[in-house]
CSV table of C-alpha atoms in Angstrom, one decimal:
chain,number,residue,atom,x,y,z
V,1,GLU,CA,53.6,-105.9,-2.3
V,2,HIS,CA,49.9,-104.8,-2.0
V,3,GLU,CA,50.9,-102.1,0.4
V,4,ARG,CA,53.6,-100.9,-2.0
V,5,VAL,CA,51.2,-100.7,-4.9
V,6,ILE,CA,48.8,-98.7,-2.8
V,7,ALA,CA,51.4,-96.3,-1.5
V,8,GLU,CA,53.0,-95.7,-4.9
V,9,SER,CA,49.6,-95.1,-6.6
V,10,ILE,CA,48.7,-92.5,-4.0
V,11,GLN,CA,52.1,-90.9,-4.4
V,12,ALA,CA,51.8,-90.9,-8.2
V,13,ALA,CA,48.3,-89.3,-8.0
V,14,ALA,CA,49.8,-86.5,-5.9
V,15,GLY,CA,46.3,-85.2,-5.0
V,16,ARG,CA,45.4,-84.6,-8.7
V,17,LEU,CA,42.7,-87.3,-8.5
V,18,LEU,CA,41.0,-89.4,-5.9
V,19,VAL,CA,42.4,-92.8,-5.1
V,20,MET,CA,40.3,-95.7,-3.9
V,21,PRO,CA,42.5,-98.8,-3.5
V,22,GLY,CA,41.1,-102.3,-3.1
V,23,THR,CA,41.7,-103.4,0.5
V,24,GLY,CA,39.4,-106.4,0.8
V,25,SER,CA,40.1,-109.9,2.1
V,26,ASN,CA,38.2,-112.9,3.3
V,27,SER,CA,40.0,-112.3,6.6
V,28,THR,CA,38.4,-109.4,8.5
V,29,ALA,CA,41.7,-108.8,10.4
V,30,GLU,CA,43.6,-108.6,7.1
V,31,ALA,CA,41.0,-106.3,5.5
V,32,ILE,CA,41.2,-104.0,8.5
V,33,ARG,CA,45.0,-104.0,8.3
V,34,LEU,CA,45.1,-103.1,4.6
V,35,THR,CA,42.3,-100.5,4.9
V,36,LYS,CA,44.1,-98.8,7.8
V,37,PHE,CA,47.3,-98.8,5.8
V,38,ALA,CA,45.5,-97.2,2.8
V,39,ALA,CA,43.9,-94.5,5.0
V,40,LYS,CA,47.3,-93.7,6.6
V,41,ALA,CA,48.9,-93.5,3.2
V,42,GLY,CA,46.4,-90.9,2.1
V,43,ALA,CA,43.7,-92.9,0.2
V,44,ASN,CA,40.4,-91.1,-0.3
V,45,ALA,CA,38.3,-94.2,0.1
V,46,ALA,CA,38.6,-98.0,0.1
V,47,LEU,CA,37.1,-100.6,-2.2
V,48,VAL,CA,36.3,-103.7,-0.1
V,49,VAL,CA,35.2,-106.8,-1.8
V,50,GLY,CA,32.8,-109.2,-0.1
V,51,PRO,CA,34.5,-112.0,1.8
V,52,TYR,CA,35.3,-114.7,-0.7
V,53,TYR,CA,35.7,-118.5,-0.5
V,54,ASN,CA,34.6,-119.0,3.2
V,55,ARG,CA,31.0,-118.1,2.4
V,56,PRO,CA,30.0,-116.3,5.6
V,57,THR,CA,26.3,-115.8,6.5
V,58,GLN,CA,24.7,-112.4,5.9
V,59,GLN,CA,25.3,-111.5,9.6
V,60,GLY,CA,28.9,-112.4,9.1
V,61,ILE,CA,29.2,-110.2,6.1
V,62,TYR,CA,27.5,-107.3,8.0
V,63,GLU,CA,29.9,-107.7,10.9
V,64,HIS,CA,32.9,-107.9,8.5
V,65,PHE,CA,32.1,-104.6,6.8
V,66,LYS,CA,31.0,-103.0,10.1
V,67,ALA,CA,34.4,-103.8,11.7
V,68,ILE,CA,36.3,-102.4,8.7
V,69,ALA,CA,34.2,-99.2,8.5
V,70,GLU,CA,34.7,-98.5,12.2
V,71,SER,CA,38.4,-99.0,11.9
V,72,VAL,CA,39.1,-96.0,9.7
V,73,ASP,CA,37.8,-92.5,8.9
V,74,ILE,CA,37.7,-92.8,5.1
V,75,PRO,CA,34.5,-93.9,3.2
V,76,ILE,CA,34.1,-97.6,2.3
V,77,CYS,CA,32.8,-98.8,-1.0
V,78,VAL,CA,31.1,-102.3,-0.7
V,79,TYR,CA,32.1,-104.4,-3.7
V,80,ASN,CA,29.4,-107.0,-4.4
V,81,ILE,CA,30.5,-109.5,-7.1
V,82,PRO,CA,29.0,-112.9,-6.1
V,83,THR,CA,30.3,-114.6,-9.3
V,84,ARG,CA,33.8,-114.2,-7.8
V,85,THR,CA,33.1,-114.4,-4.1
V,86,GLY,CA,30.6,-117.2,-4.0
V,87,ARG,CA,28.1,-115.2,-1.8
V,88,ASN,CA,25.7,-112.4,-2.7
V,89,ILE,CA,25.6,-109.5,-0.3
V,90,GLU,CA,21.8,-109.4,-0.1
V,91,PRO,CA,20.0,-106.0,-0.4
V,92,GLU,CA,18.7,-106.3,3.1
V,93,THR,CA,22.3,-106.6,4.3
V,94,ILE,CA,23.4,-103.5,2.3
V,95,LEU,CA,20.4,-101.6,3.7
V,96,ARG,CA,21.7,-102.4,7.2
V,97,LEU,CA,25.2,-101.4,6.2
V,98,ALA,CA,24.0,-98.1,4.8
V,99,GLU,CA,23.0,-97.1,8.3
V,100,LEU,CA,26.7,-97.1,9.3
V,101,PRO,CA,28.5,-93.7,8.8
V,102,GLY,CA,31.5,-95.2,7.1
V,103,ILE,CA,29.7,-97.1,4.4
V,104,ALA,CA,29.2,-94.6,1.5
V,105,MET,CA,29.2,-96.6,-1.8
V,106,VAL,CA,28.4,-99.9,-3.5
V,107,LYS,CA,30.2,-101.3,-6.5
V,108,GLU,CA,27.3,-103.2,-8.0
V,109,ALA,CA,28.4,-106.2,-10.0
V,110,THR,CA,25.5,-108.7,-9.4
V,111,GLY,CA,24.0,-108.0,-12.8
V,112,SER,CA,20.6,-107.5,-11.1
V,113,MET,CA,18.9,-104.2,-11.8
V,114,ASP,CA,16.3,-105.3,-9.2
V,115,GLN,CA,18.9,-105.5,-6.5
V,116,ALA,CA,20.3,-102.1,-7.5
V,117,SER,CA,16.8,-100.7,-7.5
V,118,GLN,CA,16.2,-101.9,-4.0
V,119,ILE,CA,19.4,-100.3,-2.8
V,120,LEU,CA,18.8,-97.0,-4.6
V,121,ASN,CA,15.1,-96.9,-3.4
V,122,ALA,CA,15.9,-97.3,0.2
V,123,THR,CA,19.3,-95.7,0.8
V,124,ASP,CA,21.4,-92.7,0.0
V,125,LEU,CA,24.4,-94.8,-1.0
V,126,THR,CA,26.3,-93.9,-4.2
V,127,VAL,CA,25.9,-96.9,-6.5
V,128,LEU,CA,28.6,-97.5,-9.0
V,129,SER,CA,28.4,-99.9,-11.9
V,130,GLY,CA,30.8,-102.9,-11.7
V,131,ASP,CA,29.9,-104.0,-15.2
V,132,ASP,CA,30.7,-101.8,-18.1
V,133,SER,CA,27.8,-103.0,-20.2
V,134,LEU,CA,25.3,-102.3,-17.4
V,135,THR,CA,26.5,-98.7,-16.8
V,136,LEU,CA,23.7,-96.9,-18.7
V,137,PRO,CA,20.9,-99.1,-17.3
V,138,LEU,CA,22.2,-98.4,-13.8
V,139,LEU,CA,22.5,-94.7,-14.5
V,140,SER,CA,18.8,-94.7,-15.6
V,141,ILE,CA,17.7,-95.9,-12.1
V,142,GLY,CA,19.9,-93.6,-10.1
V,143,GLY,CA,23.5,-95.0,-10.3
V,144,ARG,CA,26.3,-92.4,-10.4
V,145,GLY,CA,29.2,-93.9,-12.3
V,146,VAL,CA,31.3,-96.9,-13.2
V,147,ILE,CA,34.4,-98.6,-12.1
V,148,SER,CA,35.3,-99.5,-15.6
V,149,VAL,CA,37.4,-102.2,-17.3
V,150,VAL,CA,37.4,-100.8,-20.9
V,151,GLY,CA,37.9,-97.3,-19.4
V,152,ASN,CA,41.5,-98.4,-19.1
V,153,ILE,CA,41.8,-98.1,-22.9
V,154,VAL,CA,39.0,-95.8,-24.0
V,155,PRO,CA,38.5,-93.5,-21.0
V,156,ALA,CA,37.2,-90.6,-23.1
V,157,ASP,CA,34.4,-92.7,-24.5
V,158,MET,CA,33.3,-93.9,-21.1
V,159,LYS,CA,33.4,-90.4,-19.7
V,160,ALA,CA,31.5,-89.1,-22.7
V,161,LEU,CA,28.7,-91.6,-21.9
V,162,LEU,CA,28.5,-90.4,-18.3
V,163,ASP,CA,28.6,-86.8,-19.3
V,164,ALA,CA,25.9,-87.2,-22.0
V,165,PHE,CA,23.6,-88.9,-19.5
V,166,ASP,CA,24.2,-86.1,-16.9
V,167,ALA,CA,23.4,-83.5,-19.6
V,168,GLY,CA,20.1,-85.3,-20.5
V,169,ASP,CA,21.4,-86.3,-23.9
V,170,LEU,CA,20.1,-89.8,-23.9
V,171,ALA,CA,20.6,-90.3,-27.6
V,172,THR,CA,24.3,-89.8,-27.3
V,173,ALA,CA,24.4,-91.9,-24.1
V,174,ARG,CA,22.7,-94.8,-25.9
V,175,ARG,CA,24.9,-94.5,-29.0
V,176,LEU,CA,28.0,-94.7,-26.8
V,177,HIS,CA,26.5,-97.5,-24.7
V,178,HIS,CA,26.1,-99.7,-27.9
V,179,LYS,CA,29.5,-98.7,-29.2
V,180,LEU,CA,31.1,-99.7,-25.8
V,181,PHE,CA,28.9,-102.7,-25.4
V,182,ALA,CA,30.4,-104.3,-28.5
V,183,LEU,CA,33.9,-103.7,-27.2
V,184,CYS,CA,33.1,-105.1,-23.8
V,185,ARG,CA,31.4,-108.2,-25.2
V,186,ASP,CA,34.2,-109.0,-27.7
V,187,LEU,CA,37.1,-108.1,-25.4
V,188,LEU,CA,35.9,-109.6,-22.2
V,189,GLY,CA,34.6,-112.7,-23.9
V,190,LEU,CA,38.2,-113.7,-24.7
V,191,GLY,CA,39.1,-114.6,-21.1
V,192,SER,CA,38.7,-113.8,-17.5
V,193,ASN,CA,39.3,-110.2,-16.5
V,194,PRO,CA,42.0,-108.8,-16.3
V,195,ILE,CA,43.7,-111.1,-18.9
V,196,PRO,CA,42.2,-109.5,-22.0
V,197,ILE,CA,42.4,-105.9,-20.8
V,198,LYS,CA,46.0,-106.2,-19.8
V,199,ALA,CA,46.8,-107.7,-23.2
V,200,ALA,CA,44.9,-104.9,-24.9
V,201,MET,CA,46.8,-102.2,-22.9
V,202,ALA,CA,50.1,-103.9,-24.0
V,203,MET,CA,49.0,-103.9,-27.6
V,204,LEU,CA,48.2,-100.2,-27.4
V,205,GLY,CA,51.6,-99.3,-25.9
V,206,ARG,CA,50.6,-99.1,-22.3
V,207,ASP,CA,52.2,-102.3,-21.0
V,208,THR,CA,51.3,-103.0,-17.4
V,209,GLY,CA,53.2,-106.3,-17.2
V,210,ASP,CA,52.1,-109.9,-17.4
V,211,VAL,CA,49.4,-111.4,-15.4
V,212,ARG,CA,50.5,-113.6,-12.5
V,213,LEU,CA,49.6,-117.3,-12.0
V,214,PRO,CA,47.0,-118.8,-11.8
V,215,LEU,CA,46.1,-116.4,-14.6
V,216,VAL,CA,48.0,-116.9,-17.9
V,217,PRO,CA,48.4,-114.6,-20.9
V,218,LEU,CA,46.1,-114.8,-23.9
V,219,GLU,CA,47.0,-117.6,-26.3
V,220,PRO,CA,48.2,-116.5,-29.8
V,221,PRO,CA,44.9,-117.2,-31.6
V,222,LEU,CA,43.0,-115.2,-29.0
V,223,ALA,CA,45.6,-112.4,-29.1
V,224,ALA,CA,45.0,-112.2,-32.8
V,225,LYS,CA,41.3,-111.9,-32.3
V,226,LEU,CA,41.9,-109.2,-29.7
V,227,ARG,CA,43.9,-107.2,-32.3
V,228,GLN,CA,40.9,-107.4,-34.6
V,229,VAL,CA,38.5,-106.3,-31.9
V,230,LEU,CA,40.7,-103.3,-31.1
V,231,SER,CA,41.0,-102.4,-34.8
V,232,ALA,CA,37.3,-102.7,-35.3
V,233,TYR,CA,36.7,-100.2,-32.5
V,234,GLY,CA,39.0,-97.7,-34.2
V,235,LEU,CA,42.1,-98.3,-32.0
V,236,ARG,CA,45.5,-99.0,-33.4
V,237,PRO,CA,47.2,-102.0,-31.8
V,238,GLN,CA,51.0,-102.0,-32.3
V,239,PRO,CA,52.4,-104.4,-34.9
V,240,VAL,CA,53.2,-108.0,-33.8
V,241,PRO,CA,56.9,-108.1,-32.9
V,242,ALA,CA,58.9,-109.9,-35.5
């Protein structure tokens, strides 16, 4: 299933945009298998989340990413999200990983600007925001972009924020940050990602299917709140089916 999604996404992109599928696992062997598959299928890079649940040591995390990076020729983006994995990839470990040719990026989702600063201060890694609401702060210290949640429904606004910052138009970047912040707060506060964003996409006519267990769809009162959130932003959710 995972392989089919990767292959069909690359095929649909047809070279018109870069594709970086998620190929992480808490099994190093499985992560290598998926990353090799993605590389062979034509992926431009691979997003590899830190090993979850088994809580390896920092040396174990280093060896995990080293083995993956050495198994393929495409760049690896280290995805650090300790709230989901149970283990922070410490800055010192990322600095060591940065010395490996295959490690090119970090998706920074620790919420710590200090950690991001440490990485940006000491490496040439491309640091991408993993939290929509922290994109502008991260840009201000040297980050280069965002792997966005709300960008699924308002891509033009997120791109406009990045473009404004790159152009030195900080007033516009700040305005868009605060506009998007309200959407991030009110949308993501309704449930664990990706429950609310998938519901929002369905309401806006871009149905990507239901979430799978153990995730469950938004309950009707929360779905009603989500419609209000989307309308307040200026979007037009479709009417509730009769």
